[in-house]
Amino acid sequence: MTARTPSRRTLRWIQTIVLAAVALAWVYPLLWILSASVKDAMDIFGSGLSLWPQEWHWENYSRAWDEAGFARYMLNSVIVTVATVVIVVVRCAMAGYVIARYRFAGRRMLVGVLAATMFIPTGLFIVPVVELSDLLGLLNSHLGLILALAGGGHVAAVLLYAGFYAKVPKELEEAAVVDGAGFLRTFLRIMLPLSGPITATVVVLTFLATWNNFFLPLVFTFSTPQNRTLAVGMLAFQGTNSTDWSGLAAAASLSLLPILALFLVLQRYFVEGIAGAVKN
């Protein structure tokens, strides 16, 4: 035992050093963005890989918030993202509930088609989505963008809910039916509250996808710049001949705050939901 102790310690040190190097390489881009957000343009290009600014320029944040209009873009992103998340959660939870608890003709084929759509590139749907939104008069509006973002397959969310609801005891539904509850009341009062960890997982994943989505918001706000989201609003820092890198870094740092706040609030439920999905 004594002879093996040094080799084990050495192995642990090597593992620690390797993991620390990987963690630093993983976190470094975020640290660089935060560092660049308080630098001026000359410092960004002159300091190389250094993270410590020569002078702290906190006015970059006020310039990004006020002059570049990021206050409006932030509000647009919050409206679009929250509405999209609510629609996706309700729709996918109900679809997963029906797939898991009801037997109907073509059920297996439906699940197969849903799974197959995961491999279809999102860009293939943009033309019919835009055409349909234009015919309905929803193009260049928040409502049109919300319906376009929430109207996709969201297959992963549906399958997560279906896998969870398939393991819920049927006695709960039978007791609800005895008490006179219909489909909608059983779903809203019993099944949906039980799927809290799955809902937290779907909320986080949908929030991330919607908050960072660039393609659809760009198309739907092309003629209405006041409706732009944060991802599209980043274009305000790119001019014809130059780019405001410090303002862009400050705006990117601001856009991370809602994501970090949401993840910190739902972290425990998110981990439980992922663990349950893997176990299933």
Short mmCIF file of C-alpha atoms in Angstrom, two decimals:
data_model
loop_
_atom_site.label_atom_id
_atom_site.label_comp_id
_atom_site.label_asym_id
_atom_site.label_seq_id
_atom_site.Cartn_x
_atom_site.Cartn_y
_atom_site.Cartn_z
CA MET A 1 0.00 0.00 0.00
CA THR A 2 2.80 2.39 0.90
CA ALA A 3 4.57 1.83 -2.43
CA ARG A 4 1.45 2.67 -4.40
CA THR A 5 0.65 5.92 -2.60
CA PRO A 6 3.11 8.20 -4.45
CA SER A 7 2.00 6.94 -7.88
CA ARG A 8 -1.63 7.51 -7.01
CA ARG A 9 -0.88 10.99 -5.78
CA THR A 10 1.07 11.72 -8.93
CA LEU A 11 -1.80 10.46 -11.07
CA ARG A 12 -4.23 12.65 -9.16
CA TRP A 13 -2.01 15.69 -9.63
CA ILE A 14 -1.77 14.99 -13.36
CA GLN A 15 -5.54 14.60 -13.59
CA THR A 16 -6.05 17.83 -11.65
CA ILE A 17 -3.66 19.76 -13.90
CA VAL A 18 -5.24 18.39 -17.08
CA LEU A 19 -8.78 19.13 -15.89
CA ALA A 20 -7.77 22.61 -14.74
CA ALA A 21 -6.25 23.31 -18.18
CA VAL A 22 -9.40 22.06 -19.93
CA ALA A 23 -11.61 24.13 -17.59
CA LEU A 24 -9.52 27.25 -18.26
CA ALA A 25 -9.70 26.72 -22.02
CA TRP A 26 -13.47 26.26 -21.70
CA VAL A 27 -14.04 29.36 -19.56
CA TYR A 28 -11.46 31.62 -21.19
CA PRO A 29 -13.71 32.96 -24.01
CA LEU A 30 -16.28 34.10 -21.43
CA LEU A 31 -13.57 35.72 -19.32
CA TRP A 32 -12.21 37.44 -22.43
CA ILE A 33 -15.65 38.84 -23.29
CA LEU A 34 -16.05 40.19 -19.76
CA SER A 35 -12.56 41.69 -19.90
CA ALA A 36 -13.10 43.24 -23.34
CA SER A 37 -16.32 44.85 -22.13
CA VAL A 38 -14.34 47.23 -19.90
CA LYS A 39 -11.49 47.94 -22.34
CA ASP A 40 -11.20 50.47 -25.12
CA ALA A 41 -10.54 49.45 -28.72
CA MET A 42 -6.78 49.99 -28.55
CA ASP A 43 -6.49 47.96 -25.37
CA ILE A 44 -8.46 45.05 -26.88
CA PHE A 45 -6.12 44.71 -29.84
CA GLY A 46 -2.96 45.69 -27.98
CA SER A 47 -3.27 43.48 -24.91
CA GLY A 48 -3.40 40.20 -26.82
CA LEU A 49 -4.55 37.35 -24.58
CA SER A 50 -4.23 39.38 -21.40
CA LEU A 51 -7.44 39.64 -19.41
CA TRP A 52 -6.48 42.56 -17.19
CA PRO A 53 -7.40 45.95 -18.74
CA GLN A 54 -4.97 48.84 -18.61
CA GLU A 55 -7.90 51.19 -17.86
CA TRP A 56 -11.42 50.32 -16.80
CA HIS A 57 -14.04 51.76 -19.17
CA TRP A 58 -17.37 51.12 -17.48
CA GLU A 59 -19.00 53.60 -19.82
CA ASN A 60 -19.05 50.84 -22.44
CA TYR A 61 -22.07 49.40 -20.65
CA SER A 62 -23.97 52.68 -20.59
CA ARG A 63 -23.12 53.20 -24.26
CA ALA A 64 -24.43 49.75 -25.12
CA TRP A 65 -27.57 50.20 -23.00
CA ASP A 66 -28.55 53.72 -24.02
CA GLU A 67 -26.89 54.75 -27.27
CA ALA A 68 -27.17 51.39 -29.03
CA GLY A 69 -30.76 50.91 -27.87
CA PHE A 70 -30.17 47.74 -25.92
CA ALA A 71 -32.77 48.69 -23.34
CA ARG A 72 -35.44 48.25 -26.03
CA TYR A 73 -33.78 45.10 -27.41
CA MET A 74 -33.67 43.59 -23.93
CA LEU A 75 -37.39 44.25 -23.43
CA ASN A 76 -38.17 42.74 -26.85
CA SER A 77 -36.14 39.64 -26.01
CA VAL A 78 -37.90 39.23 -22.66
CA ILE A 79 -41.36 39.54 -24.25
CA VAL A 80 -40.59 37.14 -27.10
CA THR A 81 -38.73 34.60 -24.97
CA VAL A 82 -41.21 34.43 -22.09
CA ALA A 83 -44.20 34.09 -24.43
CA THR A 84 -42.42 31.42 -26.48
CA VAL A 85 -41.47 29.44 -23.37
CA VAL A 86 -45.05 29.49 -22.05
CA ILE A 87 -46.49 28.27 -25.36
CA VAL A 88 -43.85 25.58 -25.80
CA VAL A 89 -44.27 24.23 -22.25
CA VAL A 90 -48.07 23.98 -22.45
CA ARG A 91 -48.11 22.59 -25.98
CA CYS A 92 -45.30 20.06 -25.54
CA ALA A 93 -46.53 18.94 -22.13
CA MET A 94 -50.00 18.29 -23.51
CA ALA A 95 -48.62 16.50 -26.58
CA GLY A 96 -46.34 14.36 -24.43
CA TYR A 97 -49.24 13.55 -22.12
CA VAL A 98 -51.45 12.39 -24.98
CA ILE A 99 -48.67 10.31 -26.56
CA ALA A 100 -47.80 8.65 -23.25
CA ARG A 101 -51.25 7.99 -21.80
CA TYR A 102 -53.54 7.38 -24.78
CA ARG A 103 -53.49 4.59 -27.34
CA PHE A 104 -54.61 5.63 -30.81
CA ALA A 105 -54.04 4.54 -34.40
CA GLY A 106 -50.72 5.70 -35.81
CA ARG A 107 -49.22 6.50 -32.42
CA ARG A 108 -45.91 4.75 -33.10
CA MET A 109 -45.71 6.29 -36.56
CA LEU A 110 -46.31 9.74 -35.08
CA VAL A 111 -43.47 9.27 -32.60
CA GLY A 112 -41.20 8.10 -35.43
CA VAL A 113 -42.06 11.12 -37.59
CA LEU A 114 -41.44 13.46 -34.66
CA ALA A 115 -38.06 11.86 -34.01
CA ALA A 116 -37.16 12.10 -37.71
CA THR A 117 -37.83 15.84 -37.78
CA MET A 118 -34.93 16.35 -35.37
CA PHE A 119 -32.54 15.71 -38.26
CA ILE A 120 -34.11 18.25 -40.63
CA PRO A 121 -32.16 21.57 -40.77
CA THR A 122 -34.11 24.51 -39.38
CA GLY A 123 -33.31 26.64 -42.42
CA LEU A 124 -35.56 24.50 -44.61
CA PHE A 125 -38.63 25.75 -42.76
CA ILE A 126 -37.88 29.45 -42.94
CA VAL A 127 -39.47 30.09 -46.38
CA PRO A 128 -42.90 28.52 -45.65
CA VAL A 129 -42.94 30.07 -42.17
CA VAL A 130 -42.29 33.54 -43.57
CA GLU A 131 -44.81 33.07 -46.38
CA LEU A 132 -47.51 31.92 -43.97
CA SER A 133 -46.76 34.75 -41.52
CA ASP A 134 -46.97 37.27 -44.35
CA LEU A 135 -50.34 35.89 -45.50
CA LEU A 136 -51.67 36.14 -41.94
CA GLY A 137 -50.34 39.68 -41.53
CA LEU A 138 -48.00 38.63 -38.71
CA LEU A 139 -44.69 39.41 -40.38
CA ASN A 140 -42.63 42.19 -38.73
CA SER A 141 -44.45 41.78 -35.42
CA HIS A 142 -43.74 40.28 -32.02
CA LEU A 143 -46.74 37.96 -32.30
CA GLY A 144 -45.54 36.54 -35.60
CA LEU A 145 -42.04 35.97 -34.23
CA ILE A 146 -43.40 34.29 -31.08
CA LEU A 147 -45.62 31.93 -33.08
CA ALA A 148 -42.75 31.13 -35.46
CA LEU A 149 -40.39 30.30 -32.59
CA ALA A 150 -42.99 28.35 -30.61
CA GLY A 151 -44.53 26.59 -33.59
CA GLY A 152 -41.62 24.27 -34.34
CA GLY A 153 -41.56 20.60 -33.50
CA HIS A 154 -39.67 20.90 -30.19
CA VAL A 155 -39.40 17.13 -30.38
CA ALA A 156 -36.97 16.78 -27.47
CA ALA A 157 -39.41 18.53 -25.14
CA VAL A 158 -42.34 16.37 -26.29
CA LEU A 159 -40.34 13.18 -25.79
CA LEU A 160 -39.13 14.30 -22.36
CA TYR A 161 -42.71 14.84 -21.23
CA ALA A 162 -43.88 11.60 -22.85
CA GLY A 163 -41.18 9.61 -21.08
CA PHE A 164 -42.12 11.14 -17.73
CA TYR A 165 -45.89 10.77 -18.07
CA ALA A 166 -45.52 7.14 -19.18
CA LYS A 167 -44.23 6.29 -15.69
CA VAL A 168 -46.91 8.12 -13.70
CA PRO A 169 -49.29 5.65 -11.98
CA LYS A 170 -52.65 5.37 -13.72
CA GLU A 171 -54.41 5.43 -10.35
CA LEU A 172 -53.94 9.20 -10.20
CA GLU A 173 -55.94 9.70 -13.39
CA GLU A 174 -58.57 7.19 -12.32
CA ALA A 175 -59.03 9.01 -9.02
CA ALA A 176 -59.37 12.31 -10.89
CA VAL A 177 -62.02 10.83 -13.19
CA VAL A 178 -63.95 9.53 -10.18
CA ASP A 179 -63.90 13.07 -8.75
CA GLY A 180 -65.41 14.35 -12.01
CA ALA A 181 -62.29 15.86 -13.57
CA GLY A 182 -62.10 15.97 -17.34
CA PHE A 183 -59.06 15.80 -19.60
CA LEU A 184 -58.03 19.43 -19.25
CA ARG A 185 -58.52 19.60 -15.49
CA THR A 186 -56.64 16.33 -14.96
CA PHE A 187 -53.77 17.59 -17.06
CA LEU A 188 -53.54 21.08 -15.52
CA ARG A 189 -54.21 20.17 -11.88
CA ILE A 190 -52.44 16.82 -11.58
CA MET A 191 -50.11 15.87 -14.43
CA LEU A 192 -48.47 19.20 -15.22
CA PRO A 193 -47.56 20.02 -11.59
CA LEU A 194 -46.03 16.55 -11.19
CA SER A 195 -43.68 17.18 -14.11
CA GLY A 196 -41.88 20.07 -12.39
CA PRO A 197 -38.30 18.86 -13.09
CA ILE A 198 -39.11 18.13 -16.74
CA THR A 199 -40.79 21.53 -17.07
CA ALA A 200 -37.72 23.22 -15.58
CA THR A 201 -35.52 21.42 -18.11
CA VAL A 202 -37.76 22.42 -21.02
CA VAL A 203 -37.92 26.02 -19.75
CA VAL A 204 -34.12 26.32 -19.58
CA LEU A 205 -33.49 24.71 -22.96
CA THR A 206 -36.25 26.67 -24.70
CA PHE A 207 -35.17 29.91 -23.06
CA LEU A 208 -31.59 29.41 -24.25
CA ALA A 209 -32.64 28.51 -27.78
CA THR A 210 -35.07 31.42 -28.07
CA TRP A 211 -32.89 34.02 -26.36
CA ASN A 212 -29.92 33.22 -28.62
CA ASN A 213 -31.89 32.66 -31.82
CA PHE A 214 -30.67 34.92 -34.59
CA PHE A 215 -32.07 33.73 -37.91
CA LEU A 216 -35.82 34.00 -37.30
CA PRO A 217 -35.68 37.32 -35.37
CA LEU A 218 -33.52 38.76 -38.15
CA VAL A 219 -36.09 37.83 -40.82
CA PHE A 220 -39.12 38.87 -38.76
CA THR A 221 -37.67 42.26 -37.73
CA PHE A 222 -35.89 43.17 -40.93
CA SER A 223 -38.30 46.03 -41.69
CA THR A 224 -39.00 46.93 -38.06
CA PRO A 225 -35.70 47.60 -36.24
CA GLN A 226 -37.60 48.65 -33.10
CA ASN A 227 -38.76 45.03 -32.69
CA ARG A 228 -35.29 43.52 -32.79
CA THR A 229 -34.14 41.13 -30.09
CA LEU A 230 -30.74 41.22 -28.42
CA ALA A 231 -29.18 38.70 -30.79
CA VAL A 232 -30.12 40.81 -33.82
CA GLY A 233 -29.43 44.08 -32.00
CA MET A 234 -25.74 43.14 -31.85
CA LEU A 235 -25.58 44.27 -35.48
CA ALA A 236 -25.86 47.86 -34.24
CA PHE A 237 -22.19 47.73 -33.24
CA GLN A 238 -21.05 46.75 -36.71
CA GLY A 239 -20.59 49.64 -39.09
CA THR A 240 -19.66 49.73 -42.74
CA ASN A 241 -15.92 50.07 -42.12
CA SER A 242 -15.47 49.33 -38.42
CA THR A 243 -16.87 47.42 -35.45
CA ASP A 244 -17.29 48.70 -31.91
CA TRP A 245 -15.75 45.67 -30.22
CA SER A 246 -15.84 47.07 -26.69
CA GLY A 247 -19.52 48.01 -27.00
CA LEU A 248 -20.24 44.63 -28.57
CA ALA A 249 -18.52 42.85 -25.67
CA ALA A 250 -20.46 44.93 -23.14
CA ALA A 251 -23.74 44.12 -24.90
CA ALA A 252 -22.86 40.42 -24.99
CA SER A 253 -22.11 40.51 -21.26
CA LEU A 254 -25.47 42.16 -20.55
CA SER A 255 -27.27 39.53 -22.60
CA LEU A 256 -25.81 36.77 -20.39
CA LEU A 257 -27.36 38.09 -17.17
CA PRO A 258 -30.95 36.78 -17.69
CA ILE A 259 -29.61 33.37 -18.75
CA LEU A 260 -27.39 33.08 -15.68
CA ALA A 261 -30.20 34.23 -13.38
CA LEU A 262 -32.66 31.71 -14.83
CA PHE A 263 -30.18 28.85 -14.60
CA LEU A 264 -29.29 29.66 -11.00
CA VAL A 265 -32.97 29.66 -10.03
CA LEU A 266 -33.83 26.42 -11.86
CA GLN A 267 -30.48 24.63 -11.54
CA ARG A 268 -31.65 21.96 -9.07
CA TYR A 269 -34.81 21.16 -11.02
CA PHE A 270 -32.89 21.21 -14.31
CA VAL A 271 -30.40 18.62 -13.03
CA GLU A 272 -33.26 16.46 -11.69
CA GLY A 273 -35.03 16.64 -15.04
CA ILE A 274 -31.91 15.67 -17.01
CA ALA A 275 -31.15 12.85 -14.56
CA GLY A 276 -34.72 11.56 -14.85
CA ALA A 277 -34.59 11.71 -18.64
CA VAL A 278 -31.33 9.73 -18.72
CA LYS A 279 -32.72 7.19 -16.24
CA ASN A 280 -35.81 6.73 -18.36
#
